[in-house]
């Protein structure tokens, strides 16, 4: 079911990326039944949409979670907006923005953040950004090789797992940096190797690879849903780029 929602520009914090995403019901619309790991009644995984899970890249794969969400904001036939920017740089900038926000998540208080009917946490945001990049990278490689794409079985953000609720530590931040920067490099290397014809008249069924890259850049939504925890906690800046400890912080 498609809901008609207003589509504001990207948040102030991410405005420099030039990527827009729909708010209201969100890219993974539908309520998150949440912390016990159960999916909602409209789970992203296991549906019958025609996104990256079956290689068509159109139809129901209009939400940030690729493949099976037929409850998208932007409509079943709307393709991702692109512009004249280098798609590799768009992807790299998205990851940079996500990691900049993640630097504040070691201050997360353990309470999931509601956004568009679902719940988000630092670990969930990193999980969804990484999985979304992997999902469409696999689609692109399969299409370039003339092969079928993998069936879509992601639970996506319809599920909040026990791991999603874990504290986000400095070590987790280091792991996120290593994971996402490597994924961004793989994407950039692949996109830079494509000819203009391959970018805009891509093999296989589905969105062009340029459209696919701009779509994946919408993964910034997950990080923006968690937000800047220094700002949300009200912790004043000490002037060295780090927030002062919260009054309720222990130790």
GROMACS .gro file of C-alpha atoms in nm, residues 1-117:
model
  117
    1UNK     CA    1   0.000   0.000   0.000
    2UNK     CA    2   0.140   0.339  -0.091
    3UNK     CA    3   0.087   0.629   0.144
    4UNK     CA    4   0.095   0.984   0.012
    5UNK     CA    5   0.338   1.185   0.221
    6UNK     CA    6   0.516   1.515   0.187
    7UNK     CA    7   0.878   1.467   0.092
    8UNK     CA    8   1.101   1.727   0.260
    9UNK     CA    9   1.466   1.772   0.173
   10UNK     CA   10   1.730   1.593   0.372
   11UNK     CA   11   1.773   1.712   0.730
   12UNK     CA   12   1.987   2.017   0.805
   13UNK     CA   13   2.268   1.797   0.933
   14UNK     CA   14   2.287   1.605   0.609
   15UNK     CA   15   2.192   1.886   0.375
   16UNK     CA   16   2.529   1.885   0.206
   17UNK     CA   17   2.465   1.538   0.069
   18UNK     CA   18   2.184   1.660  -0.153
   19UNK     CA   19   1.986   1.339  -0.098
   20UNK     CA   20   1.615   1.350  -0.021
   21UNK     CA   21   1.408   1.085   0.150
   22UNK     CA   22   1.045   1.064   0.247
   23UNK     CA   23   0.936   1.117   0.605
   24UNK     CA   24   0.594   1.045   0.748
   25UNK     CA   25   0.588   0.672   0.721
   26UNK     CA   26   0.957   0.652   0.649
   27UNK     CA   27   1.153   0.440   0.408
   28UNK     CA   28   1.068   0.132   0.614
   29UNK     CA   29   0.710   0.221   0.691
   30UNK     CA   30   0.502   0.010   0.924
   31UNK     CA   31   0.521  -0.027   1.299
   32UNK     CA   32   0.816  -0.197   1.462
   33UNK     CA   33   0.683  -0.457   1.700
   34UNK     CA   34   1.020  -0.440   1.822
   35UNK     CA   35   1.249  -0.539   2.090
   36UNK     CA   36   1.170  -0.906   2.110
   37UNK     CA   37   1.288  -0.956   1.752
   38UNK     CA   38   0.941  -1.011   1.606
   39UNK     CA   39   0.871  -0.845   1.277
   40UNK     CA   40   0.571  -0.631   1.209
   41UNK     CA   41   0.282  -0.749   0.995
   42UNK     CA   42   0.432  -0.576   0.693
   43UNK     CA   43   0.787  -0.700   0.730
   44UNK     CA   44   1.039  -0.604   0.467
   45UNK     CA   45   1.162  -0.957   0.440
   46UNK     CA   46   0.992  -1.236   0.253
   47UNK     CA   47   0.749  -1.020   0.061
   48UNK     CA   48   0.661  -1.038  -0.301
   49UNK     CA   49   0.801  -0.706  -0.418
   50UNK     CA   50   1.011  -0.667  -0.725
   51UNK     CA   51   1.320  -0.494  -0.596
   52UNK     CA   52   1.678  -0.610  -0.572
   53UNK     CA   53   1.570  -0.944  -0.434
   54UNK     CA   54   1.465  -1.060  -0.778
   55UNK     CA   55   1.676  -0.824  -0.981
   56UNK     CA   56   1.408  -0.598  -1.120
   57UNK     CA   57   1.500  -0.303  -0.901
   58UNK     CA   58   1.164  -0.139  -0.957
   59UNK     CA   59   0.810  -0.182  -0.834
   60UNK     CA   60   0.803  -0.229  -0.459
   61UNK     CA   61   1.170  -0.160  -0.394
   62UNK     CA   62   1.122   0.207  -0.337
   63UNK     CA   63   1.194   0.216   0.031
   64UNK     CA   64   1.545   0.243   0.163
   65UNK     CA   65   1.524  -0.126   0.243
   66UNK     CA   66   1.554  -0.281  -0.101
   67UNK     CA   67   1.340  -0.550  -0.240
   68UNK     CA   68   1.017  -0.629  -0.069
   69UNK     CA   69   0.868  -0.324   0.098
   70UNK     CA   70   0.550  -0.247  -0.092
   71UNK     CA   71   0.451   0.016   0.160
   72UNK     CA   72   0.689   0.280   0.030
   73UNK     CA   73   0.633   0.655   0.052
   74UNK     CA   74   0.729   0.742  -0.300
   75UNK     CA   75   0.502   0.513  -0.492
   76UNK     CA   76   0.546   0.180  -0.668
   77UNK     CA   77   0.677   0.321  -0.997
   78UNK     CA   78   0.888   0.618  -0.887
   79UNK     CA   79   1.257   0.587  -0.963
   80UNK     CA   80   1.531   0.743  -0.749
   81UNK     CA   81   1.616   1.102  -0.832
   82UNK     CA   82   1.968   1.157  -0.967
   83UNK     CA   83   2.172   1.459  -1.065
   84UNK     CA   84   2.505   1.542  -1.223
   85UNK     CA   85   2.719   1.443  -0.925
   86UNK     CA   86   2.957   1.149  -0.938
   87UNK     CA   87   2.759   0.857  -0.787
   88UNK     CA   88   3.075   0.720  -0.624
   89UNK     CA   89   3.121   1.049  -0.439
   90UNK     CA   90   2.755   1.050  -0.338
   91UNK     CA   91   2.799   0.706  -0.177
   92UNK     CA   92   3.125   0.805  -0.010
   93UNK     CA   93   2.970   1.123   0.131
   94UNK     CA   94   2.677   0.925   0.270
   95UNK     CA   95   2.911   0.693   0.460
   96UNK     CA   96   3.109   0.991   0.588
   97UNK     CA   97   2.791   1.148   0.723
   98UNK     CA   98   2.679   0.824   0.887
   99UNK     CA   99   3.014   0.780   1.060
  100UNK     CA  100   3.021   1.143   1.175
  101UNK     CA  101   2.688   1.086   1.352
  102UNK     CA  102   2.808   0.749   1.484
  103UNK     CA  103   3.088   0.928   1.669
  104UNK     CA  104   2.819   1.066   1.901
  105UNK     CA  105   2.646   0.733   1.961
  106UNK     CA  106   2.877   0.617   2.237
  107UNK     CA  107   2.665   0.859   2.446
  108UNK     CA  108   2.343   0.675   2.356
  109UNK     CA  109   2.126   0.620   2.664
  110UNK     CA  110   1.996   0.278   2.556
  111UNK     CA  111   1.647   0.393   2.459
  112UNK     CA  112   1.539   0.314   2.100
  113UNK     CA  113   1.450   0.623   1.898
  114UNK     CA  114   1.105   0.618   1.733
  115UNK     CA  115   1.091   0.740   1.374
  116UNK     CA  116   0.810   0.697   1.123
  117UNK     CA  117   0.646   0.414   1.316
   0.00000   0.00000   0.00000
